[in-house]
Amino acid sequence: MRDILDAVAAGDLSPAAAEARLRGYATTEAGRFDAARETRRGVPEAILADGKSADETADLAATSVETTGRAVVTRADSETATTVAAGLPSAVDVDHDARARTVVAHAPDFEPPTLDATVAVATGGTSDAPVAGEASVIAREMGATVEWIEDVGVAHLGRVVDVLDVLRAADVVVVAAGREGALPTVVAGLVDTPVIGVPVSTGYGFGGDGEAALAGMLQSCTVLSTVNVDAGFVAGAQAGLVARAVDDGRS
Amino acid sequence: MRDILDAVAAGDLSPAAAEARLRGYATTEAGRFDAARETRRGVPEAILADGKSADETADLAATSVETTGRAVVTRADSETATTVAAGLPSAVDVDHDARARTVVAHAPDFEPPTLDATVAVATGGTSDAPVAGEASVIAREMGATVEWIEDVGVAHLGRVVDVLDVLRAADVVVVAAGREGALPTVVAGLVDTPVIGVPVSTGYGFGGDGEAALAGMLQSCTVLSTVNVDAGFVAGAQAGLVARAVDDGRS
Amino acid sequence: MRDILDAVAAGDLSPAAAEARLRGYATTEAGRFDAARETRRGVPEAILADGKSADETADLAATSVETTGRAVVTRADSETATTVAAGLPSAVDVDHDARARTVVAHAPDFEPPTLDATVAVATGGTSDAPVAGEASVIAREMGATVEWIEDVGVAHLGRVVDVLDVLRAADVVVVAAGREGALPTVVAGLVDTPVIGVPVSTGYGFGGDGEAALAGMLQSCTVLSTVNVDAGFVAGAQAGLVARAVDDGRS
Amino acid sequence: MRDILDAVAAGDLSPAAAEARLRGYATTEAGRFDAARETRRGVPEAILADGKSADETADLAATSVETTGRAVVTRADSETATTVAAGLPSAVDVDHDARARTVVAHAPDFEPPTLDATVAVATGGTSDAPVAGEASVIAREMGATVEWIEDVGVAHLGRVVDVLDVLRAADVVVVAAGREGALPTVVAGLVDTPVIGVPVSTGYGFGGDGEAALAGMLQSCTVLSTVNVDAGFVAGAQAGLVARAVDDGRS
Amino acid sequence: MRDILDAVAAGDLSPAAAEARLRGYATTEAGRFDAARETRRGVPEAILADGKSADETADLAATSVETTGRAVVTRADSETATTVAAGLPSAVDVDHDARARTVVAHAPDFEPPTLDATVAVATGGTSDAPVAGEASVIAREMGATVEWIEDVGVAHLGRVVDVLDVLRAADVVVVAAGREGALPTVVAGLVDTPVIGVPVSTGYGFGGDGEAALAGMLQSCTVLSTVNVDAGFVAGAQAGLVARAVDDGRS
Amino acid sequence: MRDILDAVAAGDLSPAAAEARLRGYATTEAGRFDAARETRRGVPEAILADGKSADETADLAATSVETTGRAVVTRADSETATTVAAGLPSAVDVDHDARARTVVAHAPDFEPPTLDATVAVATGGTSDAPVAGEASVIAREMGATVEWIEDVGVAHLGRVVDVLDVLRAADVVVVAAGREGALPTVVAGLVDTPVIGVPVSTGYGFGGDGEAALAGMLQSCTVLSTVNVDAGFVAGAQAGLVARAVDDGRS
Amino acid sequence: MRDILDAVAAGDLSPAAAEARLRGYATTEAGRFDAARETRRGVPEAILADGKSADETADLAATSVETTGRAVVTRADSETATTVAAGLPSAVDVDHDARARTVVAHAPDFEPPTLDATVAVATGGTSDAPVAGEASVIAREMGATVEWIEDVGVAHLGRVVDVLDVLRAADVVVVAAGREGALPTVVAGLVDTPVIGVPVSTGYGFGGDGEAALAGMLQSCTVLSTVNVDAGFVAGAQAGLVARAVDDGRS
Amino acid sequence: MRDILDAVAAGDLSPAAAEARLRGYATTEAGRFDAARETRRGVPEAILADGKSADETADLAATSVETTGRAVVTRADSETATTVAAGLPSAVDVDHDARARTVVAHAPDFEPPTLDATVAVATGGTSDAPVAGEASVIAREMGATVEWIEDVGVAHLGRVVDVLDVLRAADVVVVAAGREGALPTVVAGLVDTPVIGVPVSTGYGFGGDGEAALAGMLQSCTVLSTVNVDAGFVAGAQAGLVARAVDDGRS
């Protein structure tokens, strides 16, 4: 602990970074940033932009880069993305994925992890893309190779068959689907790797807002596990954890 | 009205049959039998055995044969089936379908309707058979040709493809499915005729007892209509009404 | 395939139309337009304006006209309708139904299908009109003759009786009803053709937003099938599929 | 109070009757019997047989007769009815209504109230009869004239029209209906007196066990009030209270 | 019918009034106004301002005054109230109750009904006042004398006791209550007249938006009937129907 | 630890008691008995008889007495009570409360805790007694003085007033109520001590099985906390913890 | 009563304060302020700013200070806080807690109660702070010493262990937690004082808006009681009542 | 195909085994046994004994052994286990796990798969053991090494800490928990491998039957995926698929 304090005194370590090392989180005006989570599970701590102002998000993102070398922002609109980028040193590499609504920033000296494992992320339709995109970004940030497969809705079986090779080549598959949510079941009937379903909050009337999709995945007559409605981050991170376990075997 | 009463007086018409013609229903110890419904819509009035004693069911079945020349009993266990058969004149033709849990009785002079139209009835798995069987019996009693297609679960797409010709040749398709209830969606994506989904009360936990299947059918991203959970009778009768409309065009 | 590419090269076919023929859908900035669906089931692919900007909708509508000769937009407010019309060549015939909130566009050389079959569309009250109107437009675009019957609420039985002849003359009936949703049951008790109920998201408190109406239709003591709350498109398309089956018999 | 105790001492008043007068309820082995409720609202205190043994019910019924001159037992099967009758002095007049599942006992000197007002009780179908019967018995015990109207289901509008005169002649109408529960709405659209709807726990699947009927009555587009599912007692007593208010005006 | 048309020709009757007499409703730009409902049940046809523009509401109100001599508008904000008043002839008497959010207009020659009966309307708290106010206005427009009792919440029993005389003197009592909705139960335990409970959509979390109140009233251990959440109009009209039945007895 | 093992070797300590001291729980054929819980919170570890055979329950009860000097069994029918008593040494004092469905056993040398604090336990009606009884037994076993107050239903306010002195004299009040569950609200409006509500699983139809009562307590317009439906044990233990906190102040 | 009126006449007592003493509440334009509640239970009557204009809230706050010497406003945004402060005499001490969204005002002569008891208030995460803050303010206003413990989420057990001493030293603990709501269970397993759980309306999808947290607290395998979702006021007041009971013992 | 038929003719292959190879499933009296599923995903096809007679289950088990060399029966009571064993050739190795309610049979020549990967299976309490046991058996049959960890309930954090090394050494962790279902969250906060939660249908009242546990796992503030309530088979198979992916890397 003494050396950390010495480093702060010497100006080699910011107070926030020091606090993060000593307490596991850093305190900012906009709340605490939990730097220790990444250390604990290898899952990057994401900053959820929903419900925060653009400035608060940018503040936390800057703290995240300062303490961990990286920031991952989810549910970010373009104004937030611009504000986050503006709040970071120019040397930081910032990537805004508009469809996934994510902002990822890497400090110049950040070395992203790499895993020898592939995560396939498939969507049933256009409206599933934001949720699936979030899963995709998180899995990639954890080091996995990500294969993106779009619009393979269950009402058009031909499309599923077209991408079967890609699905089967992956080590783990994330499938995002709204409405009746049957796509994870169909995919899991065709591959022999773990499938993680993500219900998407589309639909209307009875079973709308993702409830039918969630129920359908939980009732699936095949083997798959699921996460909560729209939980793209959780699905991507769980796939990343599987990928890392696979990589552990390979390396 | 006078001639009906004359016929009763002459013994040519039973009081029950006379009551049915005059009032539209016949009164028995076990309740009223609604003979007029068939006249109104061409849908045979079914006697639901669930919640009735075997004797009550047999009583109503005998009245039904007496007044309309036919009885259709649903949700009948074997004891009920035996009691119903025993309570009918020996000339009556009785057919007990154990899987569909139906008993159908035709008086010697009953002329069943015939329609120049085909209803396909498909199931996702073994546990959907009773509900689909009920639909099948009702459609057949309304005069349709019925094609029975079994065990084409959505987790085994190959099976669906195997029966595609039969499905496409039908004028209307009834699809019964439990658990996640995705089969009607898959089928409706492959045929160009009306599809009627029937959720089946299988499943457990969240969305169990047919709720996930119902929600999935209502949320389907294809075009289909649905009926309540386990409503095999309603699905079969609706398919029969479509078949009759088609037959009207053909004849 | 070669001739398609030749036609593109020669300028006889737009790239979007070529993509639609080769892949079954065309890609635009606003997403994919699924031209193949109409080919598969004869149901026009509708563009749901809800949740899209007026420009995105207009973009998809233009692609739809280009690739299939027709565009059907649902849930369109007047601004969207104007934008859609403005984005189409002047030779295209555009029809905006304000109550049904639909825009239908036909290219000059588009030949709409015609079916020798009638769909009756009935509403319980003024607030059911948008949903019923959507059903009506879809059934008409599929070629059916549509009879429109308004305000025959179950609390005023006399009105139902007044339109009985029209209801009975149709080959299939769509009934839209909110609140307690009893109208489809009453109608189905009076006609001998298939009835499709559409619950409408009116009502408040317990069972509001169409849930009571949906439950009432699923529990109906007559024979009818139903679709999800506010699913006017699905009901109209299902009625159109029945109409086409009837027409198949007639022609 | 002294005279009550004197009467007990003299054997002119049983201890239970004395307790009921002094404390408002009498204590038995099977629980307390609340004799004061009748005094408070004029609604007879009913003994719910469900969940009690036949002996416990008989015990409470005997106490009720002893303290108020009357016993009203609901949800009684025939064994309970027999046990109740056996437990009462032979001079007591006992009436068991098997369909309504009620037992009513009057002591020889009991003078039932009479009201110059009529309650109509209507059912949609055979399975609504027990609930409607309970309502009917309670209203009659409160002194109203009761008109019983059976099987006027909403799917057969003709039957409703047949009984319109009886419905319109009543001062208040109770309508019991299961499944989609539309009958109270239809009736309330045809009469100008208060209508009280009672949902009945029939039905299955979505909205089963009376939920669809309850929701439908609460969403009714006419004016009516409702009670909980199967609450025949409450509906009958509320109708009795209205009848008494009307009688107050008349007398 | 001829004399109606003659009157129109002579300018003695407006076309709208003529249409209302001949067809039972009048057509306006903003929808149909159902003039016949009042004739059928004596319940004034209310115009629900929610979901309509101020101009549409004013349009319907003017038609209502023209055809029935009266307009009753519910859920009206002050802008709507002003617009309604501005759209009526100056001779019309307009009363805007801001708390009840109602506007009532009487034509100069309108003779309001009068009933020899009293309706008490009680609220549990300030937030119940709009719903109770609506009930109060409707009951008064049906001719009843209305007693208004405010803020007698169940957590302050003393207040209930203070108003017991007024409650007991009424012929029928409407009790509006949100949160746990226990007030109707407490009141019904203290009076011997019919009590109609109205759940109010207050509350939050589990059982919020009036669901706990509705459930509590349906589960009440006393005798009362209920209406849907916030259904002040229905409760007031049902109380008015009871008042009229009482008045029938008295007159 | 050595002395524990020495005691076992010397036969002064049973192996089960030794295991309980060393690991915090004892292993039996019927599962683990968690002896440490009492040490942790002072709440006796109860043995839930529901879902266990009488022998399994007796086995666990014997282990409990052996390791802690006491056994508390809940939800015990009389057969279980008899079996438990038979399985204990004759010197053990066994108390079976039939209404509360509890069995409490004290070893001869067990010194029950005593607290200088009073818990009042009140019920709305007879059917609340088992749940309230369970609360009462637990609070007493934790050392509190318990005041039992019965049948103070909210529909009979007079009864509540009769017991106000007892309620106000207690340090903490537990109120068990089913149906609409309003009693805790009424009581909390009259006392100035903490009130803990326990919903009871009575009621039927909408809000039945204790849901209306739970919702009503959570929505209460007074200050109270609640526990789950039928959770008499939890309510009694929470009241016991408050009583102990009060006793801490007093002693 | 005479001396109160004399005081008013002499100008020593405002009319509002006089009304509050005589009737238990004071009437303002914005509604009634219930001054008697504090007298009854010692719980300050809070003014809920949600759903009121800033002016209405300020009006009630001024009345509260005038009649009781104190005002406690909850769910106040900064605009409301400013308006409330501006509406009070300058001698009044006003404290706005932005995170807890409360405003507390003390008149110069107000003597806040003090209790010899400690309430610990713990949160699982940043988003639980407003609800926990409200609890904290209320407990402090009732006189308790409050210990604030932040961000001890169940996914980071180390943090809980760090604050164990503070938790164990308190007389009663309030734990606010959203999402899965497990923190109260973990805390209650570690302390031997009463724990009151407050579910917070975070979360999304299935079990969102605090439902999972509420269910988890009601299902807890430890002893704790709970309040409704976001009911920080109720939890704080209940903790305050426990603290007062403890103080009663101590003093 | 010819060689299969030749083998049947020669008696070297049973007709059932031949059918299984040719069609992917074998037909028995008790239904179809889906032999192909194992080939497709490596997940053994389990025979669910619930809802089947002991004889039907034994029949399917015999077919399973005949066609795949193995049978896995779930939810089997001891009678079923005995019947299954009796129906198999004596050379078959049969293992009945009473707590997991499974029966596993291996033909003499069956070579079970082995994976170089470990699955940890943890339970929160005794009542979670059957569900966790099912998961454990399936994972072992897929070839994984299984570590069994019992009774590490969240209310006793010390127990979790005791087994941390075992949890961290596993490649994937299955955690079964009922009631509030917080254990998977606590475990996932302590390990860096994938965690799969299984809600167990314990609990009562609000959130009972596993709903609170399911909601809690879906709302978890850590990363985990879940399966439906009591879906031990699915959880074990998903863990097995992860283990196989890990093994693929290792081998």
Coordinates of N, CA, C and O in Angstrom, one line a residue, chain E residues 118-204:
Chain E
T118 N -81.7 9.6 -2.0 CA -80.4 10.2 -1.7 C -79.2 9.3 -1.9 O -79.3 8.1 -1.5
V119 N -78.2 9.8 -2.6 CA -77.0 9.0 -2.8 C -75.9 9.7 -1.9 O -75.6 10.9 -2.1
A120 N -75.2 9.0 -1.0 CA -74.0 9.5 -0.3 C -72.8 9.1 -1.1 O -72.7 7.9 -1.5
V121 N -71.9 10.0 -1.3 CA -70.6 9.7 -2.0 C -69.5 10.1 -1.0 O -69.3 11.3 -0.6
A122 N -68.7 9.1 -0.6 CA -67.6 9.3 0.4 C -66.3 9.0 -0.2 O -66.1 8.1 -1.0
T123 N -65.3 9.8 0.2 CA -63.9 9.5 -0.2 C -63.0 9.2 0.9 O -63.2 9.7 2.1
G124 N -61.9 8.4 0.7 CA -61.0 8.1 1.7 C -59.9 9.2 1.8 O -59.3 9.4 2.9
G125 N -59.7 9.9 0.7 CA -58.6 11.0 0.8 C -58.7 11.9 -0.3 O -59.5 11.7 -1.3
T126 N -57.9 13.0 -0.3 CA -57.9 14.0 -1.3 C -57.8 13.4 -2.7 O -58.5 13.9 -3.7
S127 N -57.0 12.4 -2.9 CA -56.7 12.0 -4.3 C -57.9 11.1 -4.8 O -57.9 10.8 -6.0
D128 N -58.8 10.8 -4.0 CA -60.0 10.1 -4.5 C -61.1 11.0 -5.0 O -62.1 10.6 -5.5
A129 N -60.9 12.3 -4.8 CA -61.9 13.3 -5.0 C -62.4 13.3 -6.5 O -63.6 13.4 -6.8
P130 N -61.4 13.3 -7.5 CA -61.9 13.4 -8.9 C -62.8 12.2 -9.2 O -63.9 12.5 -9.9
V131 N -62.5 11.0 -8.8 CA -63.3 9.9 -9.2 C -64.7 10.0 -8.4 O -65.7 9.7 -9.0
A132 N -64.6 10.3 -7.2 CA -65.9 10.4 -6.4 C -66.7 11.6 -7.0 O -67.9 11.5 -7.0
G133 N -66.0 12.6 -7.4 CA -66.7 13.8 -7.9 C -67.5 13.4 -9.2 O -68.6 13.8 -9.4
E134 N -66.9 12.6 -10.0 CA -67.6 12.2 -11.2 C -68.8 11.4 -10.9 O -69.9 11.6 -11.5
A135 N -68.7 10.5 -9.9 CA -69.8 9.7 -9.5 C -70.9 10.6 -9.0 O -72.1 10.4 -9.3
S136 N -70.5 11.6 -8.2 CA -71.5 12.5 -7.6 C -72.2 13.3 -8.7 O -73.5 13.5 -8.6
V137 N -71.5 13.8 -9.7 CA -72.2 14.6 -10.8 C -73.2 13.7 -11.5 O -74.3 14.2 -11.8
I138 N -72.8 12.5 -11.9 CA -73.7 11.6 -12.6 C -75.0 11.3 -11.8 O -76.1 11.4 -12.3
A139 N -74.8 11.0 -10.5 CA -76.0 10.7 -9.7 C -76.9 11.9 -9.6 O -78.1 11.7 -9.7
R140 N -76.3 13.0 -9.5 CA -77.1 14.3 -9.4 C -77.9 14.5 -10.7 O -79.1 14.8 -10.7
E141 N -77.2 14.3 -11.8 CA -77.8 14.5 -13.1 C -78.9 13.5 -13.4 O -79.8 13.7 -14.2
M142 N -78.9 12.3 -12.7 CA -80.0 11.4 -12.8 C -81.1 11.7 -11.9 O -82.2 11.1 -11.9
G143 N -80.9 12.8 -11.1 CA -82.0 13.3 -10.3 C -81.9 13.0 -8.8 O -82.8 13.5 -8.0
A144 N -80.9 12.3 -8.4 CA -80.8 12.0 -6.9 C -80.2 13.2 -6.2 O -79.6 14.1 -6.7
T145 N -80.6 13.3 -4.9 CA -79.9 14.2 -4.0 C -78.6 13.6 -3.6 O -78.5 12.4 -3.3
V146 N -77.5 14.4 -3.6 CA -76.2 13.8 -3.3 C -75.6 14.4 -2.1 O -75.6 15.6 -1.9
E147 N -75.2 13.5 -1.2 CA -74.5 14.0 0.0 C -73.0 13.7 -0.2 O -72.6 12.6 -0.4
W148 N -72.1 14.7 0.0 CA -70.7 14.6 -0.3 C -70.0 14.5 1.1 O -70.1 15.4 1.9
I149 N -69.2 13.4 1.2 CA -68.5 13.2 2.5 C -67.0 13.0 2.2 O -66.7 12.0 1.5
E150 N -66.1 13.8 2.8 CA -64.8 13.8 2.3 C -63.8 13.3 3.4 O -64.0 13.6 4.6
D151 N -62.7 12.7 2.9 CA -61.6 12.4 3.7 C -61.9 11.6 5.0 O -61.4 11.9 6.1
V152 N -62.6 10.5 4.8 CA -62.9 9.6 6.0 C -62.0 8.4 6.0 O -62.5 7.3 6.0
G153 N -60.7 8.6 5.8 CA -59.8 7.5 5.6 C -59.8 6.4 6.7 O -60.1 6.8 7.9
V154 N -59.6 5.2 6.4 CA -59.7 4.1 7.3 C -58.6 4.1 8.4 O -58.8 3.5 9.5
A155 N -57.6 4.9 8.2 CA -56.5 5.0 9.2 C -56.9 6.0 10.3 O -56.2 6.2 11.3
H156 N -58.1 6.7 10.2 CA -58.5 7.6 11.1 C -60.0 7.3 11.4 O -60.9 8.0 10.9
L157 N -60.2 6.3 12.2 CA -61.6 5.8 12.3 C -62.6 6.9 12.9 O -63.8 6.9 12.6
G158 N -62.0 7.8 13.6 CA -62.9 8.8 14.2 C -63.7 9.6 13.2 O -64.8 9.9 13.3
R159 N -63.0 9.8 12.0 CA -63.7 10.6 11.0 C -64.9 9.8 10.5 O -65.9 10.4 10.1
V160 N -64.8 8.5 10.3 CA -65.9 7.7 9.8 C -67.1 7.9 10.8 O -68.2 8.1 10.3
V161 N -66.8 7.7 12.1 CA -67.8 7.8 13.0 C -68.6 9.1 13.0 O -69.8 9.2 13.1
D162 N -67.8 10.2 12.8 CA -68.4 11.5 12.7 C -69.5 11.7 11.7 O -70.4 12.5 11.8
V163 N -69.4 10.9 10.6 CA -70.3 11.1 9.5 C -71.3 10.0 9.4 O -72.0 9.9 8.4
L164 N -71.4 9.2 10.4 CA -72.2 8.0 10.4 C -73.7 8.3 10.1 O -74.4 7.6 9.3
D165 N -74.2 9.4 10.7 CA -75.6 9.8 10.5 C -75.9 10.0 9.0 O -76.9 9.6 8.5
V166 N -75.0 10.8 8.4 CA -75.2 11.1 7.0 C -75.2 9.8 6.2 O -76.0 9.6 5.3
L167 N -74.2 9.0 6.4 CA -74.1 7.7 5.7 C -75.4 6.9 5.9 O -75.9 6.3 4.9
R168 N -75.9 6.8 7.1 CA -77.0 5.9 7.4 C -78.3 6.5 6.8 O -79.3 5.8 6.6
A169 N -78.4 7.8 6.6 CA -79.6 8.4 6.1 C -79.7 8.3 4.6 O -80.8 8.5 4.1
A170 N -78.6 7.9 3.9 CA -78.7 7.8 2.4 C -79.4 6.5 2.0 O -79.5 5.5 2.8
D171 N -79.9 6.5 0.8 CA -80.5 5.2 0.3 C -79.5 4.3 -0.3 O -79.7 3.1 -0.4
V172 N -78.4 4.9 -0.8 CA -77.3 4.1 -1.4 C -76.1 4.9 -1.2 O -76.1 6.1 -1.2
V173 N -74.9 4.2 -1.0 CA -73.7 4.8 -0.7 C -72.6 4.4 -1.7 O -72.4 3.2 -2.0
V174 N -71.9 5.4 -2.3 CA -70.8 5.2 -3.1 C -69.5 5.5 -2.3 O -69.5 6.6 -1.8
V175 N -68.5 4.6 -2.3 CA -67.3 4.9 -1.5 C -66.1 4.7 -2.4 O -65.9 3.6 -2.9
A176 N -65.4 5.8 -2.6 CA -64.2 5.8 -3.5 C -63.0 5.7 -2.6 O -62.8 6.5 -1.7
A177 N -62.1 4.8 -2.9 CA -60.9 4.7 -2.1 C -59.7 4.1 -2.9 O -59.9 3.1 -3.6
G178 N -58.5 4.6 -2.7 CA -57.3 4.1 -3.3 C -56.5 3.3 -2.3 O -57.0 2.8 -1.4
R179 N -55.2 3.2 -2.6 CA -54.2 2.5 -1.8 C -54.8 1.1 -1.4 O -55.0 0.3 -2.3
E180 N -55.1 0.8 -0.1 CA -55.5 -0.5 0.3 C -57.0 -0.7 0.1 O -57.6 -1.8 0.3
G181 N -57.8 0.4 -0.1 CA -59.2 0.3 -0.5 C -60.1 -0.3 0.6 O -61.1 -0.9 0.3
A182 N -59.8 0.0 1.9 CA -60.6 -0.7 2.9 C -61.8 0.1 3.3 O -62.7 -0.4 4.0
L183 N -61.9 1.4 2.9 CA -63.0 2.2 3.4 C -64.4 1.6 3.1 O -65.3 1.6 3.9
P184 N -64.6 1.1 1.8 CA -66.0 0.6 1.6 C -66.3 -0.5 2.5 O -67.5 -0.7 2.9
T185 N -65.4 -1.4 2.9 CA -65.6 -2.4 3.9 C -66.0 -1.9 5.2 O -67.0 -2.3 5.8
V186 N -65.3 -0.9 5.7 CA -65.6 -0.3 7.0 C -67.0 0.4 6.9 O -67.8 0.2 7.8
V187 N -67.3 1.1 5.9 CA -68.6 1.8 5.8 C -69.7 0.7 5.7 O -70.7 0.8 6.4
A188 N -69.5 -0.3 4.9 CA -70.6 -1.3 4.7 C -70.8 -2.1 6.0 O -71.9 -2.6 6.2
G189 N -69.8 -2.1 6.9 CA -70.1 -2.7 8.2 C -70.9 -1.9 9.1 O -71.3 -2.3 10.2
L190 N -71.1 -0.6 8.7 CA -71.8 0.3 9.6 C -73.2 0.8 9.1 O -73.9 1.4 9.9
V191 N -73.5 0.5 7.9 CA -74.8 1.0 7.4 C -75.6 -0.2 6.9 O -75.1 -1.3 6.7
D192 N -76.9 0.0 6.7 CA -77.7 -1.2 6.2 C -78.3 -0.9 4.8 O -79.3 -1.5 4.5
T193 N -77.6 -0.1 4.0 CA -78.1 0.2 2.7 C -77.0 -0.4 1.7 O -75.9 -0.7 2.1
P194 N -77.3 -0.4 0.4 CA -76.3 -1.0 -0.5 C -75.1 0.0 -0.6 O -75.3 1.2 -0.7
V195 N -73.9 -0.6 -0.6 CA -72.7 0.2 -0.8 C -72.0 -0.3 -2.1 O -71.8 -1.4 -2.4
I196 N -71.6 0.7 -2.9 CA -70.9 0.5 -4.1 C -69.5 1.0 -4.0 O -69.3 2.2 -3.7
G197 N -68.5 0.2 -4.1 CA -67.1 0.6 -3.9 C -66.5 1.0 -5.3 O -66.7 0.3 -6.3
V198 N -65.6 2.0 -5.3 CA -64.9 2.4 -6.5 C -63.4 2.5 -6.1 O -63.0 3.4 -5.4
P199 N -62.6 1.5 -6.6 CA -61.2 1.6 -6.4 C -60.6 2.8 -7.2 O -61.0 3.1 -8.3
V200 N -59.6 3.5 -6.6 CA -59.0 4.6 -7.2 C -57.5 4.3 -7.5 O -56.9 3.7 -6.7
S201 N -57.1 4.7 -8.7 CA -55.7 4.3 -9.1 C -54.6 5.0 -8.5 O -53.7 5.6 -9.1
T202 N -54.6 5.1 -7.1 CA -53.5 5.6 -6.4 C -52.6 4.3 -6.0 O -52.9 3.2 -6.3
G203 N -51.6 4.6 -5.2 CA -50.8 3.5 -4.8 C -49.6 3.3 -5.7 O -49.5 4.0 -6.8
Y204 N -48.6 2.5 -5.3 CA -47.4 2.3 -6.1 C -46.9 0.9 -5.8 O -47.4 0.2 -4.9

